[in-house]
Amino acid sequence: MSQEEFQQAVRQLRPHITELAQHYLADHEKAEDAAQDALLRLWQMHERLHSPIDGLANTLTRNICIDQLRRQHPTISTSQIEAEDTEPTNHQQVERIMQVVDSLPELQQTILRLRHMQGMEMKELAAMLQMNEAAVRKALSRARMAVRDLYLKQQGYE
């Protein structure tokens, strides 16, 4: 894609990807930054691109926004929760959830703990457990659903 073609595509895309980023981030300045970052990444590969680039621009923008959201909500370990001065109800809730996690099958326990308490990425989990990423994602999803269902059942919601 030539520089002129790229500039023309960007003029048309910029409002859309900024709006998309705004949808994810709910902050105009952060949305502008995310859109700018997506456009910069597109520029870095413009010589290898072919029109239309809308789909790639949307995907880049979405991934950049998700990365920003993940950085805003880092995972914390249970030792940090216990060390902090928390309300008794929060501490009891954490204990109940951990009891539910303890009742899960071993694989689900392991995946949940490594992902949410140790902050491991899916690739790392897959390599460590000698599974493919899709299988790890499915097992994690099932473990989360099981925790939710068992916790709600304990609380008398089901």
mmCIF file with all atom_site columns, C-alpha atoms in Angstrom:
data_model
loop_
_atom_site.group_PDB
_atom_site.id
_atom_site.type_symbol
_atom_site.label_atom_id
_atom_site.label_alt_id
_atom_site.label_comp_id
_atom_site.label_asym_id
_atom_site.label_entity_id
_atom_site.label_seq_id
_atom_site.pdbx_PDB_ins_code
_atom_site.Cartn_x
_atom_site.Cartn_y
_atom_site.Cartn_z
_atom_site.occupancy
_atom_site.B_iso_or_equiv
_atom_site.pdbx_formal_charge
_atom_site.auth_seq_id
_atom_site.auth_comp_id
_atom_site.auth_asym_id
_atom_site.auth_atom_id
_atom_site.pdbx_PDB_model_num
ATOM 1   C CA . MET A 1 1   ? 0.000   0.000   0.000  1.00 0.00 ? 1   MET A CA 1
ATOM 2   C CA . SER A 1 2   ? 1.463   3.344   -0.987 1.00 0.00 ? 2   SER A CA 1
ATOM 3   C CA . GLN A 1 3   ? 1.783   6.265   1.393  1.00 0.00 ? 3   GLN A CA 1
ATOM 4   C CA . GLU A 1 4   ? -1.012  8.150   -0.385 1.00 0.00 ? 4   GLU A CA 1
ATOM 5   C CA . GLU A 1 5   ? -3.371  5.155   -0.233 1.00 0.00 ? 5   GLU A CA 1
ATOM 6   C CA . PHE A 1 6   ? -2.572  4.722   3.435  1.00 0.00 ? 6   PHE A CA 1
ATOM 7   C CA . GLN A 1 7   ? -3.244  8.389   4.221  1.00 0.00 ? 7   GLN A CA 1
ATOM 8   C CA . GLN A 1 8   ? -6.567  8.252   2.412  1.00 0.00 ? 8   GLN A CA 1
ATOM 9   C CA . ALA A 1 9   ? -7.584  5.071   4.263  1.00 0.00 ? 9   ALA A CA 1
ATOM 10  C CA . VAL A 1 10  ? -6.580  6.608   7.591  1.00 0.00 ? 10  VAL A CA 1
ATOM 11  C CA . ARG A 1 11  ? -8.682  9.722   6.976  1.00 0.00 ? 11  ARG A CA 1
ATOM 12  C CA . GLN A 1 12  ? -11.704 7.487   6.521  1.00 0.00 ? 12  GLN A CA 1
ATOM 13  C CA . LEU A 1 13  ? -10.853 5.061   9.358  1.00 0.00 ? 13  LEU A CA 1
ATOM 14  C CA . ARG A 1 14  ? -9.745  7.391   12.122 1.00 0.00 ? 14  ARG A CA 1
ATOM 15  C CA . PRO A 1 15  ? -13.216 8.525   13.281 1.00 0.00 ? 15  PRO A CA 1
ATOM 16  C CA . HIS A 1 16  ? -14.469 4.943   13.325 1.00 0.00 ? 16  HIS A CA 1
ATOM 17  C CA . ILE A 1 17  ? -11.566 3.465   15.291 1.00 0.00 ? 17  ILE A CA 1
ATOM 18  C CA . THR A 1 18  ? -11.633 6.398   17.722 1.00 0.00 ? 18  THR A CA 1
ATOM 19  C CA . GLU A 1 19  ? -15.324 5.715   18.301 1.00 0.00 ? 19  GLU A CA 1
ATOM 20  C CA . LEU A 1 20  ? -14.571 2.016   18.743 1.00 0.00 ? 20  LEU A CA 1
ATOM 21  C CA . ALA A 1 21  ? -11.859 2.802   21.305 1.00 0.00 ? 21  ALA A CA 1
ATOM 22  C CA . GLN A 1 22  ? -14.243 5.192   23.079 1.00 0.00 ? 22  GLN A CA 1
ATOM 23  C CA . HIS A 1 23  ? -16.743 2.349   23.335 1.00 0.00 ? 23  HIS A CA 1
ATOM 24  C CA . TYR A 1 24  ? -14.179 0.129   25.080 1.00 0.00 ? 24  TYR A CA 1
ATOM 25  C CA . LEU A 1 25  ? -12.403 2.685   27.229 1.00 0.00 ? 25  LEU A CA 1
ATOM 26  C CA . ALA A 1 26  ? -15.160 5.236   28.005 1.00 0.00 ? 26  ALA A CA 1
ATOM 27  C CA . ASP A 1 27  ? -12.522 7.987   28.140 1.00 0.00 ? 27  ASP A CA 1
ATOM 28  C CA . HIS A 1 28  ? -12.005 10.310  25.187 1.00 0.00 ? 28  HIS A CA 1
ATOM 29  C CA . GLU A 1 29  ? -8.281  10.926  25.791 1.00 0.00 ? 29  GLU A CA 1
ATOM 30  C CA . LYS A 1 30  ? -7.504  7.239   26.243 1.00 0.00 ? 30  LYS A CA 1
ATOM 31  C CA . ALA A 1 31  ? -9.565  6.459   23.146 1.00 0.00 ? 31  ALA A CA 1
ATOM 32  C CA . GLU A 1 32  ? -7.570  8.990   21.128 1.00 0.00 ? 32  GLU A CA 1
ATOM 33  C CA . ASP A 1 33  ? -4.326  7.428   22.385 1.00 0.00 ? 33  ASP A CA 1
ATOM 34  C CA . ALA A 1 34  ? -5.516  3.924   21.496 1.00 0.00 ? 34  ALA A CA 1
ATOM 35  C CA . ALA A 1 35  ? -6.583  5.037   18.014 1.00 0.00 ? 35  ALA A CA 1
ATOM 36  C CA . GLN A 1 36  ? -3.250  6.772   17.495 1.00 0.00 ? 36  GLN A CA 1
ATOM 37  C CA . ASP A 1 37  ? -1.400  3.657   18.626 1.00 0.00 ? 37  ASP A CA 1
ATOM 38  C CA . ALA A 1 38  ? -3.416  1.514   16.188 1.00 0.00 ? 38  ALA A CA 1
ATOM 39  C CA . LEU A 1 39  ? -2.659  3.917   13.342 1.00 0.00 ? 39  LEU A CA 1
ATOM 40  C CA . LEU A 1 40  ? 1.030   3.905   14.226 1.00 0.00 ? 40  LEU A CA 1
ATOM 41  C CA . ARG A 1 41  ? 1.097   0.107   14.113 1.00 0.00 ? 41  ARG A CA 1
ATOM 42  C CA . LEU A 1 42  ? -0.698  0.153   10.783 1.00 0.00 ? 42  LEU A CA 1
ATOM 43  C CA . TRP A 1 43  ? 1.821   2.675   9.443  1.00 0.00 ? 43  TRP A CA 1
ATOM 44  C CA . GLN A 1 44  ? 4.698   0.449   10.513 1.00 0.00 ? 44  GLN A CA 1
ATOM 45  C CA . MET A 1 45  ? 3.320   -2.297  8.272  1.00 0.00 ? 45  MET A CA 1
ATOM 46  C CA . HIS A 1 46  ? 1.781   -0.143  5.525  1.00 0.00 ? 46  HIS A CA 1
ATOM 47  C CA . GLU A 1 47  ? 4.107   -1.451  2.805  1.00 0.00 ? 47  GLU A CA 1
ATOM 48  C CA . ARG A 1 48  ? 2.773   -4.982  3.362  1.00 0.00 ? 48  ARG A CA 1
ATOM 49  C CA . LEU A 1 49  ? -0.902  -3.966  3.543  1.00 0.00 ? 49  LEU A CA 1
ATOM 50  C CA . HIS A 1 50  ? -3.547  -4.151  0.849  1.00 0.00 ? 50  HIS A CA 1
ATOM 51  C CA . SER A 1 51  ? -6.896  -2.357  0.819  1.00 0.00 ? 51  SER A CA 1
ATOM 52  C CA . PRO A 1 52  ? -9.222  -2.593  2.630  1.00 0.00 ? 52  PRO A CA 1
ATOM 53  C CA . ILE A 1 53  ? -7.581  -2.338  6.047  1.00 0.00 ? 53  ILE A CA 1
ATOM 54  C CA . ASP A 1 54  ? -10.773 -1.747  8.062  1.00 0.00 ? 54  ASP A CA 1
ATOM 55  C CA . GLY A 1 55  ? -10.835 -5.206  9.640  1.00 0.00 ? 55  GLY A CA 1
ATOM 56  C CA . LEU A 1 56  ? -7.204  -5.080  10.672 1.00 0.00 ? 56  LEU A CA 1
ATOM 57  C CA . ALA A 1 57  ? -7.640  -1.563  12.076 1.00 0.00 ? 57  ALA A CA 1
ATOM 58  C CA . ASN A 1 58  ? -10.659 -2.677  14.118 1.00 0.00 ? 58  ASN A CA 1
ATOM 59  C CA . THR A 1 59  ? -8.828  -5.718  15.465 1.00 0.00 ? 59  THR A CA 1
ATOM 60  C CA . LEU A 1 60  ? -5.722  -3.703  16.367 1.00 0.00 ? 60  LEU A CA 1
ATOM 61  C CA . THR A 1 61  ? -7.812  -1.050  18.103 1.00 0.00 ? 61  THR A CA 1
ATOM 62  C CA . ARG A 1 62  ? -9.818  -3.612  20.036 1.00 0.00 ? 62  ARG A CA 1
ATOM 63  C CA . ASN A 1 63  ? -6.679  -5.456  21.176 1.00 0.00 ? 63  ASN A CA 1
ATOM 64  C CA . ILE A 1 64  ? -4.975  -2.233  22.238 1.00 0.00 ? 64  ILE A CA 1
ATOM 65  C CA . CYS A 1 65  ? -8.041  -1.259  24.270 1.00 0.00 ? 65  CYS A CA 1
ATOM 66  C CA . ILE A 1 66  ? -8.251  -4.671  25.905 1.00 0.00 ? 66  ILE A CA 1
ATOM 67  C CA . ASP A 1 67  ? -4.554  -4.472  26.814 1.00 0.00 ? 67  ASP A CA 1
ATOM 68  C CA . GLN A 1 68  ? -5.143  -1.068  28.430 1.00 0.00 ? 68  GLN A CA 1
ATOM 69  C CA . LEU A 1 69  ? -8.119  -2.388  30.383 1.00 0.00 ? 69  LEU A CA 1
ATOM 70  C CA . ARG A 1 70  ? -6.108  -5.371  31.596 1.00 0.00 ? 70  ARG A CA 1
ATOM 71  C CA . ARG A 1 71  ? -3.334  -3.099  32.830 1.00 0.00 ? 71  ARG A CA 1
ATOM 72  C CA . GLN A 1 72  ? -5.910  -1.105  34.803 1.00 0.00 ? 72  GLN A CA 1
ATOM 73  C CA . HIS A 1 73  ? -7.136  -4.218  36.633 1.00 0.00 ? 73  HIS A CA 1
ATOM 74  C CA . PRO A 1 74  ? -4.115  -6.305  37.568 1.00 0.00 ? 74  PRO A CA 1
ATOM 75  C CA . THR A 1 75  ? -4.601  -9.591  39.363 1.00 0.00 ? 75  THR A CA 1
ATOM 76  C CA . ILE A 1 76  ? -3.599  -9.808  43.014 1.00 0.00 ? 76  ILE A CA 1
ATOM 77  C CA . SER A 1 77  ? -2.618  -12.810 45.041 1.00 0.00 ? 77  SER A CA 1
ATOM 78  C CA . THR A 1 78  ? -4.656  -14.105 47.958 1.00 0.00 ? 78  THR A CA 1
ATOM 79  C CA . SER A 1 79  ? -1.751  -13.327 50.282 1.00 0.00 ? 79  SER A CA 1
ATOM 80  C CA . GLN A 1 80  ? -2.171  -9.648  49.370 1.00 0.00 ? 80  GLN A CA 1
ATOM 81  C CA . ILE A 1 81  ? -5.874  -9.861  50.152 1.00 0.00 ? 81  ILE A CA 1
ATOM 82  C CA . GLU A 1 82  ? -5.159  -11.392 53.536 1.00 0.00 ? 82  GLU A CA 1
ATOM 83  C CA . ALA A 1 83  ? -2.417  -8.857  54.284 1.00 0.00 ? 83  ALA A CA 1
ATOM 84  C CA . GLU A 1 84  ? -4.656  -5.882  53.562 1.00 0.00 ? 84  GLU A CA 1
ATOM 85  C CA . ASP A 1 85  ? -7.045  -4.526  56.136 1.00 0.00 ? 85  ASP A CA 1
ATOM 86  C CA . THR A 1 86  ? -10.255 -5.762  54.540 1.00 0.00 ? 86  THR A CA 1
ATOM 87  C CA . GLU A 1 87  ? -13.783 -5.821  55.837 1.00 0.00 ? 87  GLU A CA 1
ATOM 88  C CA . PRO A 1 88  ? -14.768 -9.125  57.462 1.00 0.00 ? 88  PRO A CA 1
ATOM 89  C CA . THR A 1 89  ? -17.439 -9.698  54.826 1.00 0.00 ? 89  THR A CA 1
ATOM 90  C CA . ASN A 1 90  ? -14.862 -9.452  52.021 1.00 0.00 ? 90  ASN A CA 1
ATOM 91  C CA . HIS A 1 91  ? -12.539 -11.819 53.876 1.00 0.00 ? 91  HIS A CA 1
ATOM 92  C CA . GLN A 1 92  ? -15.372 -14.302 54.395 1.00 0.00 ? 92  GLN A CA 1
ATOM 93  C CA . GLN A 1 93  ? -16.345 -14.052 50.752 1.00 0.00 ? 93  GLN A CA 1
ATOM 94  C CA . VAL A 1 94  ? -12.768 -14.770 49.662 1.00 0.00 ? 94  VAL A CA 1
ATOM 95  C CA . GLU A 1 95  ? -12.644 -17.758 52.017 1.00 0.00 ? 95  GLU A CA 1
ATOM 96  C CA . ARG A 1 96  ? -15.886 -19.155 50.588 1.00 0.00 ? 96  ARG A CA 1
ATOM 97  C CA . ILE A 1 97  ? -14.650 -18.739 47.037 1.00 0.00 ? 97  ILE A CA 1
ATOM 98  C CA . MET A 1 98  ? -11.367 -20.428 47.894 1.00 0.00 ? 98  MET A CA 1
ATOM 99  C CA . GLN A 1 99  ? -13.308 -23.336 49.451 1.00 0.00 ? 99  GLN A CA 1
ATOM 100 C CA . VAL A 1 100 ? -15.249 -23.649 46.204 1.00 0.00 ? 100 VAL A CA 1
ATOM 101 C CA . VAL A 1 101 ? -11.994 -23.610 44.219 1.00 0.00 ? 101 VAL A CA 1
ATOM 102 C CA . ASP A 1 102 ? -10.613 -26.314 46.522 1.00 0.00 ? 102 ASP A CA 1
ATOM 103 C CA . SER A 1 103 ? -13.607 -28.519 45.682 1.00 0.00 ? 103 SER A CA 1
ATOM 104 C CA . LEU A 1 104 ? -12.938 -28.411 41.923 1.00 0.00 ? 104 LEU A CA 1
ATOM 105 C CA . PRO A 1 105 ? -11.115 -31.141 39.994 1.00 0.00 ? 105 PRO A CA 1
ATOM 106 C CA . GLU A 1 106 ? -7.340  -30.777 40.206 1.00 0.00 ? 106 GLU A CA 1
ATOM 107 C CA . LEU A 1 107 ? -6.830  -29.539 36.647 1.00 0.00 ? 107 LEU A CA 1
ATOM 108 C CA . GLN A 1 108 ? -9.416  -26.790 37.052 1.00 0.00 ? 108 GLN A CA 1
ATOM 109 C CA . GLN A 1 109 ? -7.914  -25.750 40.398 1.00 0.00 ? 109 GLN A CA 1
ATOM 110 C CA . THR A 1 110 ? -4.465  -25.577 38.865 1.00 0.00 ? 110 THR A CA 1
ATOM 111 C CA . ILE A 1 111 ? -5.554  -23.544 35.853 1.00 0.00 ? 111 ILE A CA 1
ATOM 112 C CA . LEU A 1 112 ? -7.574  -21.093 37.976 1.00 0.00 ? 112 LEU A CA 1
ATOM 113 C CA . ARG A 1 113 ? -4.783  -20.571 40.465 1.00 0.00 ? 113 ARG A CA 1
ATOM 114 C CA . LEU A 1 114 ? -2.049  -20.159 37.875 1.00 0.00 ? 114 LEU A CA 1
ATOM 115 C CA . ARG A 1 115 ? -4.113  -17.773 35.754 1.00 0.00 ? 115 ARG A CA 1
ATOM 116 C CA . HIS A 1 116 ? -5.743  -15.625 38.436 1.00 0.00 ? 116 HIS A CA 1
ATOM 117 C CA . MET A 1 117 ? -3.415  -15.848 41.401 1.00 0.00 ? 117 MET A CA 1
ATOM 118 C CA . GLN A 1 118 ? -0.081  -16.107 39.625 1.00 0.00 ? 118 GLN A CA 1
ATOM 119 C CA . GLY A 1 119 ? -1.108  -14.017 36.604 1.00 0.00 ? 119 GLY A CA 1
ATOM 120 C CA . MET A 1 120 ? 0.205   -16.492 34.036 1.00 0.00 ? 120 MET A CA 1
ATOM 121 C CA . GLU A 1 121 ? -0.628  -15.974 30.378 1.00 0.00 ? 121 GLU A CA 1
ATOM 122 C CA . MET A 1 122 ? -2.507  -18.596 28.369 1.00 0.00 ? 122 MET A CA 1
ATOM 123 C CA . LYS A 1 123 ? 0.594   -19.499 26.347 1.00 0.00 ? 123 LYS A CA 1
ATOM 124 C CA . GLU A 1 124 ? 2.559   -20.147 29.538 1.00 0.00 ? 124 GLU A CA 1
ATOM 125 C CA . LEU A 1 125 ? -0.266  -22.241 30.983 1.00 0.00 ? 125 LEU A CA 1
ATOM 126 C CA . ALA A 1 126 ? -0.555  -24.297 27.808 1.00 0.00 ? 126 ALA A CA 1
ATOM 127 C CA . ALA A 1 127 ? 3.179   -24.964 27.738 1.00 0.00 ? 127 ALA A CA 1
ATOM 128 C CA . MET A 1 128 ? 3.338   -25.825 31.439 1.00 0.00 ? 128 MET A CA 1
ATOM 129 C CA . LEU A 1 129 ? 0.324   -28.148 31.302 1.00 0.00 ? 129 LEU A CA 1
ATOM 130 C CA . GLN A 1 130 ? 1.322   -29.608 27.914 1.00 0.00 ? 130 GLN A CA 1
ATOM 131 C CA . MET A 1 131 ? -2.058  -28.675 26.432 1.00 0.00 ? 131 MET A CA 1
ATOM 132 C CA . ASN A 1 132 ? -3.004  -26.501 23.506 1.00 0.00 ? 132 ASN A CA 1
ATOM 133 C CA . GLU A 1 133 ? -4.226  -22.978 24.238 1.00 0.00 ? 133 GLU A CA 1
ATOM 134 C CA . ALA A 1 134 ? -7.791  -23.698 23.184 1.00 0.00 ? 134 ALA A CA 1
ATOM 135 C CA . ALA A 1 135 ? -8.032  -26.575 25.655 1.00 0.00 ? 135 ALA A CA 1
ATOM 136 C CA . VAL A 1 136 ? -6.656  -24.376 28.444 1.00 0.00 ? 136 VAL A CA 1
ATOM 137 C CA . ARG A 1 137 ? -9.167  -21.623 27.620 1.00 0.00 ? 137 ARG A CA 1
ATOM 138 C CA . LYS A 1 138 ? -12.040 -24.120 27.663 1.00 0.00 ? 138 LYS A CA 1
ATOM 139 C CA . ALA A 1 139 ? -10.903 -25.650 30.960 1.00 0.00 ? 139 ALA A CA 1
ATOM 140 C CA . LEU A 1 140 ? -10.547 -22.169 32.477 1.00 0.00 ? 140 LEU A CA 1
ATOM 141 C CA . SER A 1 141 ? -14.016 -21.215 31.268 1.00 0.00 ? 141 SER A CA 1
ATOM 142 C CA . ARG A 1 142 ? -15.501 -24.374 32.752 1.00 0.00 ? 142 ARG A CA 1
ATOM 143 C CA . ALA A 1 143 ? -13.673 -23.803 36.027 1.00 0.00 ? 143 ALA A CA 1
ATOM 144 C CA . ARG A 1 144 ? -14.998 -20.240 36.262 1.00 0.00 ? 144 ARG A CA 1
ATOM 145 C CA . MET A 1 145 ? -18.534 -21.408 35.569 1.00 0.00 ? 145 MET A CA 1
ATOM 146 C CA . ALA A 1 146 ? -18.208 -24.145 38.173 1.00 0.00 ? 146 ALA A CA 1
ATOM 147 C CA . VAL A 1 147 ? -16.952 -21.658 40.777 1.00 0.00 ? 147 VAL A CA 1
ATOM 148 C CA . ARG A 1 148 ? -19.800 -19.285 39.982 1.00 0.00 ? 148 ARG A CA 1
ATOM 149 C CA . ASP A 1 149 ? -22.444 -22.015 40.093 1.00 0.00 ? 149 ASP A CA 1
ATOM 150 C CA . LEU A 1 150 ? -21.139 -23.616 43.296 1.00 0.00 ? 150 LEU A CA 1
ATOM 151 C CA . TYR A 1 151 ? -20.727 -20.246 45.030 1.00 0.00 ? 151 TYR A CA 1
ATOM 152 C CA . LEU A 1 152 ? -24.246 -19.139 44.100 1.00 0.00 ? 152 LEU A CA 1
ATOM 153 C CA . LYS A 1 153 ? -25.594 -22.499 45.264 1.00 0.00 ? 153 LYS A CA 1
ATOM 154 C CA . GLN A 1 154 ? -23.816 -22.052 48.628 1.00 0.00 ? 154 GLN A CA 1
ATOM 155 C CA . GLN A 1 155 ? -25.329 -18.583 48.947 1.00 0.00 ? 155 GLN A CA 1
ATOM 156 C CA . GLY A 1 156 ? -28.807 -19.971 48.277 1.00 0.00 ? 156 GLY A CA 1
ATOM 157 C CA . TYR A 1 157 ? -29.334 -18.271 44.918 1.00 0.00 ? 157 TYR A CA 1
ATOM 158 C CA . GLU A 1 158 ? -30.010 -21.493 43.050 1.00 0.00 ? 158 GLU A CA 1
#
